[in-house]
Short mmCIF file of N, CA and C in Angstrom, two decimals:
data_model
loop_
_atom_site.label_atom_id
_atom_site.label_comp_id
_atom_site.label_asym_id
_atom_site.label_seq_id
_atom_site.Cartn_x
_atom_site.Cartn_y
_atom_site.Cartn_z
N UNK A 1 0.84 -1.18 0.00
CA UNK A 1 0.00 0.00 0.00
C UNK A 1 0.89 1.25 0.00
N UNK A 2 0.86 1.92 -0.59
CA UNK A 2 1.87 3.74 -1.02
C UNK A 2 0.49 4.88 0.11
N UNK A 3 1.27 5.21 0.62
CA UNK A 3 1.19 6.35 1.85
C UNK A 3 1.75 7.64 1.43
N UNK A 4 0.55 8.66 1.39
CA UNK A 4 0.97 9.72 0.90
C UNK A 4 0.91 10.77 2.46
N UNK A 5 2.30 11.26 2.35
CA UNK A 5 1.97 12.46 4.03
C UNK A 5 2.22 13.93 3.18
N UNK A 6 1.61 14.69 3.40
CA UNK A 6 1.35 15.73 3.05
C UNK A 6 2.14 16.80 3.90
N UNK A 7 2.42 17.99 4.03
CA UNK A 7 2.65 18.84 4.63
C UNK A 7 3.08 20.27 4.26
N UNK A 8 2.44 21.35 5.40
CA UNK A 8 2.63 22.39 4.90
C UNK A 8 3.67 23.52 4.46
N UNK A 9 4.48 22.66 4.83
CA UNK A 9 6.04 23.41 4.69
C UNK A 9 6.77 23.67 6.30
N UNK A 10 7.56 24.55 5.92
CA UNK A 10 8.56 24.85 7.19
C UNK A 10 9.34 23.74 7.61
N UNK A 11 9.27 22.57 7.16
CA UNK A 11 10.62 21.32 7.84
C UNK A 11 11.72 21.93 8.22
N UNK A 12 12.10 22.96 8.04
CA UNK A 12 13.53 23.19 8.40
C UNK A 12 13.36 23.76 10.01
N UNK A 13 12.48 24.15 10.35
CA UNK A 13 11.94 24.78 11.65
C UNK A 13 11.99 23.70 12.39
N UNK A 14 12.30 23.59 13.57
CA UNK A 14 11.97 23.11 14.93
C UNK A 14 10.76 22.90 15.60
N UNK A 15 9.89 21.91 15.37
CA UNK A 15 8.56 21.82 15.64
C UNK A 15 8.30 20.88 16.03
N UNK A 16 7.07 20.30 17.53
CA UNK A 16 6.62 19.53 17.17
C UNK A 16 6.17 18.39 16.14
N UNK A 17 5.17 19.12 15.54
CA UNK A 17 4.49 18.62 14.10
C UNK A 17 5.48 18.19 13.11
N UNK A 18 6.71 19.27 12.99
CA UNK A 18 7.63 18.42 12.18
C UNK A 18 8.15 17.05 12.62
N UNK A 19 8.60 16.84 14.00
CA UNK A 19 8.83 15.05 14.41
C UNK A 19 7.81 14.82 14.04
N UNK A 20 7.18 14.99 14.45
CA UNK A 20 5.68 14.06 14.30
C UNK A 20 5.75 13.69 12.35
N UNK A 21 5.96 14.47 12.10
CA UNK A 21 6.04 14.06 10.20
C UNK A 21 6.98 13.42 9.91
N UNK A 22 8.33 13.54 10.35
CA UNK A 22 9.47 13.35 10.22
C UNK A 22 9.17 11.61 10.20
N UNK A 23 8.62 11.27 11.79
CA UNK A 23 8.34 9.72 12.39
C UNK A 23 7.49 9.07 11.76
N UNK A 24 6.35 9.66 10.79
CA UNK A 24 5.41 9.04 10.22
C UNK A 24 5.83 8.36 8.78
N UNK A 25 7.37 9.26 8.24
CA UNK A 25 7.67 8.52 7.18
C UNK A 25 8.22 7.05 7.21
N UNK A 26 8.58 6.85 8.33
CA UNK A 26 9.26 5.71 8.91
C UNK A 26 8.84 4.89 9.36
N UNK A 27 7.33 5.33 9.89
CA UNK A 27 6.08 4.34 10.85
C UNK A 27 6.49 3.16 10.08
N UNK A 28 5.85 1.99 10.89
CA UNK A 28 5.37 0.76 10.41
C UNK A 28 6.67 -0.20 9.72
N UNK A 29 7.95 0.50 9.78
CA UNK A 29 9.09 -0.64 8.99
C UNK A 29 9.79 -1.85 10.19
N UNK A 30 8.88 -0.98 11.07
CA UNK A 30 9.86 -1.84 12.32
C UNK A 30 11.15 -1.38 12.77
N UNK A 31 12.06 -2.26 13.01
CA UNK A 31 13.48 -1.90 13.20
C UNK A 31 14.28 -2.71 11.86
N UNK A 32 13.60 -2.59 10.52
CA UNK A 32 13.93 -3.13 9.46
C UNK A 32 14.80 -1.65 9.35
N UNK A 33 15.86 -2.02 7.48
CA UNK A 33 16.48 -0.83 6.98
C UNK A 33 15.77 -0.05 6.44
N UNK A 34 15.59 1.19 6.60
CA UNK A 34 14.44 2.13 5.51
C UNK A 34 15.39 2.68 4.47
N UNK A 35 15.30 3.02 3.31
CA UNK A 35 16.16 3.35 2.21
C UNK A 35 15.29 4.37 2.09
N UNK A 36 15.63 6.10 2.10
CA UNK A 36 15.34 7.25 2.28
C UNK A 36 15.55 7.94 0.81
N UNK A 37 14.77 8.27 -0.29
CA UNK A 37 15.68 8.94 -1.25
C UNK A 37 14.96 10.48 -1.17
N UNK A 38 15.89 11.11 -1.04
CA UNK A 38 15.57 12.96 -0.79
C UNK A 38 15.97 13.23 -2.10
N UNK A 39 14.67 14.04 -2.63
CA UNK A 39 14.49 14.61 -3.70
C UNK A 39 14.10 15.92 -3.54
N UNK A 40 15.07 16.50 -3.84
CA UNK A 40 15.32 18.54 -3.66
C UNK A 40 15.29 19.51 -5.08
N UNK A 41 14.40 18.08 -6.54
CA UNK A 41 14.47 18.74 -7.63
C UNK A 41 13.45 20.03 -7.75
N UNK A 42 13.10 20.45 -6.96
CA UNK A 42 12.61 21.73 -6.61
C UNK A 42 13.02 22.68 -6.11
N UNK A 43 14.42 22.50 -5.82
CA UNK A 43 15.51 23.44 -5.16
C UNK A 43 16.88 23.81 -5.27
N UNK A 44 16.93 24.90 -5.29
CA UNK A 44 18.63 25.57 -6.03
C UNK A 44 19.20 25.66 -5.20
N UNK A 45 19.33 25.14 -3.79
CA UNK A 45 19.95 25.41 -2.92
C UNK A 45 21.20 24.36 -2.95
N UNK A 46 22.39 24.37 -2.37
CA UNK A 46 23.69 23.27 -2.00
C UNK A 46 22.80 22.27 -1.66
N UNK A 47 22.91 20.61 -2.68
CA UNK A 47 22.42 19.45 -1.96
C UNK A 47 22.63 19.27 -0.82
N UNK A 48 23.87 19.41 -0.37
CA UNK A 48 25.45 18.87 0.48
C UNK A 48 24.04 19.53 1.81
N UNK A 49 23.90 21.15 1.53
CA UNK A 49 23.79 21.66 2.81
C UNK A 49 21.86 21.19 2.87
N UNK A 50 21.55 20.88 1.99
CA UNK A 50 20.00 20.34 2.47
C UNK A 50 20.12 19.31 2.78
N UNK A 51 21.10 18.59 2.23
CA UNK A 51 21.27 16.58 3.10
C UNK A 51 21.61 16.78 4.41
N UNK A 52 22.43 17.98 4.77
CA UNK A 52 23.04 17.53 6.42
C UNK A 52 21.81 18.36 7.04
N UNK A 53 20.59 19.15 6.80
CA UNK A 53 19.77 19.85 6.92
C UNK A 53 18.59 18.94 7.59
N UNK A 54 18.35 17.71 6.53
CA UNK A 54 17.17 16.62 6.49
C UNK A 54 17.92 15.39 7.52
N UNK A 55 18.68 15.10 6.75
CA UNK A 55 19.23 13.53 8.06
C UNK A 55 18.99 13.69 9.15
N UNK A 56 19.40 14.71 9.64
CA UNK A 56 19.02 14.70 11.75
C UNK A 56 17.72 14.78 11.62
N UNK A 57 16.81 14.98 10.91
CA UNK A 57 15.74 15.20 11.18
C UNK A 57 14.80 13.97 11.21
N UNK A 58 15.39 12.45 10.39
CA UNK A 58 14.77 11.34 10.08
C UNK A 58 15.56 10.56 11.17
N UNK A 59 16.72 10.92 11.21
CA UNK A 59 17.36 10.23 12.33
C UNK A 59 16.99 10.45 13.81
N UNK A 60 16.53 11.34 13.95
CA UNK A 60 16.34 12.06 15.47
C UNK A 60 14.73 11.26 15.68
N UNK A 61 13.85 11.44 14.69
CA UNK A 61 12.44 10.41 15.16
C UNK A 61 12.47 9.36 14.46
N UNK A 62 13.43 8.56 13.87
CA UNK A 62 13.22 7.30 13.54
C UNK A 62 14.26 6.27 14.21
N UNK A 63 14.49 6.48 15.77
CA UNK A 63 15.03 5.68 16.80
C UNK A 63 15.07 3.94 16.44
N UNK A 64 15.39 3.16 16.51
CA UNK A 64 16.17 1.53 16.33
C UNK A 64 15.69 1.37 14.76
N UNK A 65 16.27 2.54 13.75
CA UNK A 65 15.78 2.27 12.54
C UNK A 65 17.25 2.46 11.80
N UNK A 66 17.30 1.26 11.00
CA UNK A 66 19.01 1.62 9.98
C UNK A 66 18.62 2.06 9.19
N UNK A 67 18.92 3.34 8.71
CA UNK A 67 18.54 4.50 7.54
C UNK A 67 19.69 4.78 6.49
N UNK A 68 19.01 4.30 5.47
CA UNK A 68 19.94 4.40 4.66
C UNK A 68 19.09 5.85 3.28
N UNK A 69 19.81 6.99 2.94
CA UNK A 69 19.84 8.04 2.16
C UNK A 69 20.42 7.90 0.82
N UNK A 70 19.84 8.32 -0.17
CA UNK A 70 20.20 8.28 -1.74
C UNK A 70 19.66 10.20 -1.96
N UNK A 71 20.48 10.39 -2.40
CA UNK A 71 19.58 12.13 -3.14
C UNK A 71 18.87 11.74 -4.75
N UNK A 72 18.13 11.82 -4.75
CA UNK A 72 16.88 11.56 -6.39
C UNK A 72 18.25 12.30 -7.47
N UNK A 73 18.28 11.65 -8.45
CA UNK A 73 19.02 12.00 -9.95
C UNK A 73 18.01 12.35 -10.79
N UNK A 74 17.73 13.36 -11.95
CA UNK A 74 16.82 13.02 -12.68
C UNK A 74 16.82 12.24 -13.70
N UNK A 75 18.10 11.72 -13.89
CA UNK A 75 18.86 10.43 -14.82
C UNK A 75 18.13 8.97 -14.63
N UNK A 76 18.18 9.08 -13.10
CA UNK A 76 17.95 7.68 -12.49
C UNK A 76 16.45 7.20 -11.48
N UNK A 77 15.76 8.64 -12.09
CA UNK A 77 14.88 8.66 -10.57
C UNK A 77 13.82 7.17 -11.12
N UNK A 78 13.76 6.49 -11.88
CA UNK A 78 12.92 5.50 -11.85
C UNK A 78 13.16 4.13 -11.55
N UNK A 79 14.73 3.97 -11.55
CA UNK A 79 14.91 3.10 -10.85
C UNK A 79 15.52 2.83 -9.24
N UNK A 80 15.42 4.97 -8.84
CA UNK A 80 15.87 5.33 -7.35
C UNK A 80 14.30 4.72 -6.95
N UNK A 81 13.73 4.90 -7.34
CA UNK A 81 11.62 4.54 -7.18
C UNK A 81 11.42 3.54 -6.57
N UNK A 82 12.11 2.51 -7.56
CA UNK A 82 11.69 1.26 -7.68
C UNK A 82 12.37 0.97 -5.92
N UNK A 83 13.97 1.09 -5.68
CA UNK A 83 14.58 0.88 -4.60
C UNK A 83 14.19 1.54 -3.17
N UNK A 84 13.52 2.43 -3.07
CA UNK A 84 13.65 3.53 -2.23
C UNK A 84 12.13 2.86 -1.50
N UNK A 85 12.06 3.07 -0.22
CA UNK A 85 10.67 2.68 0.63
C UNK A 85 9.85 3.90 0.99
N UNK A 86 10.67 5.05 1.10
CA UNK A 86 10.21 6.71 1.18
C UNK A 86 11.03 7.16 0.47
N UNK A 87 10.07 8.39 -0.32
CA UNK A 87 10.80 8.99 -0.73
C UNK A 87 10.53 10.64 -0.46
N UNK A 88 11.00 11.54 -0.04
CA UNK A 88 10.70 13.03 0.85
C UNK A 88 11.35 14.02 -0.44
N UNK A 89 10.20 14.62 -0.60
CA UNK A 89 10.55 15.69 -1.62
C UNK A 89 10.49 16.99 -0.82
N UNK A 90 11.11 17.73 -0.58
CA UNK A 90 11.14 18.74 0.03
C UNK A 90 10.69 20.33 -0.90
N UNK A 91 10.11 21.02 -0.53
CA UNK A 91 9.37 22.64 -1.46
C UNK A 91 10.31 23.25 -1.41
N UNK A 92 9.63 23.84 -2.93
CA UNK A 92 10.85 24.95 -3.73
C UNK A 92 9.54 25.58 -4.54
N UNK A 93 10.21 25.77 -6.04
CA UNK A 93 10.26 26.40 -7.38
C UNK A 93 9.24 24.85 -7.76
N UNK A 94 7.82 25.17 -8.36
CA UNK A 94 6.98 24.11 -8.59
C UNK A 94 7.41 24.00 -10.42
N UNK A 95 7.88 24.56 -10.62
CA UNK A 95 8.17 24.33 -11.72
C UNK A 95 9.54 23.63 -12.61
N UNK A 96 10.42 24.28 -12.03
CA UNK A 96 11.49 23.77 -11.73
C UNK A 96 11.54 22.08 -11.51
N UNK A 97 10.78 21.63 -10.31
CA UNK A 97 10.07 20.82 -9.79
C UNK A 97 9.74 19.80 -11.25
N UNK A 98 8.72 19.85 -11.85
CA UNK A 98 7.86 19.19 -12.94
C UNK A 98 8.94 18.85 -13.84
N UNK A 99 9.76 20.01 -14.79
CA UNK A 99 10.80 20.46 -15.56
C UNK A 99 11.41 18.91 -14.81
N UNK A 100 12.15 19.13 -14.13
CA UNK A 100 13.20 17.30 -13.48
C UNK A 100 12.56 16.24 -13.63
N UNK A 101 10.98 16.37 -13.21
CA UNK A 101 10.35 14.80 -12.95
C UNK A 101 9.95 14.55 -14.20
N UNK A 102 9.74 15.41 -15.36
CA UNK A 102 9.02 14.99 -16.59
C UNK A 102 9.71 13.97 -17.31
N UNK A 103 11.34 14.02 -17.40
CA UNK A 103 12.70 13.28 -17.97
C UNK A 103 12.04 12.23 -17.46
#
């Protein structure tokens, strides 16, 4: 079954509600490996500095979970798809956005 979590933005903020989102991508794997692929094709910002941005954030509410991270390619994103158990797209430029996923 594919689980869609929604949210209104601000992840980078310190929030409640953000653990709480953060933990829900992770619900239900157990203490299995989760394979994480962060997809930022909506954003011009340094990958480098949005990856070390997001990890504490999956790591900090997804406690006895081995997490493993891929960043989305737009080369490869269909077979990052196929591998990946979540995948967290983070807001930007919606266009920009489409423009990557259409390839």
């Amino acid at each position: 079954m594919t689980k869609y979590i929604l949210h209104g933005g601000g992840t980078s903020n310190e929030h409640p509600d953000n653990d709480s989102y953060f933990r829900e991508m992770t619900k239900g794997f157990g203490d299995n490996t989760v394979n994480i692929l962060l997809n930022y094709f909506s954003r011009e910002d340094d990958l480098d500095n949005l990856v070390k941005q997001d990890k504490p954030k999956f790591e900090k509410n997804s406690v006895a979970k081995k997490l493993n991270f891929e960043v989305a390619d737009p080369d490869n994103l269909a077979s990052q798809i196929k591998k990946c158990d979540v995948m967290y797209m983070r807001g930007g430029v919606t266009g920009k956005l489409k423009s990557l996923i259409s390839k």
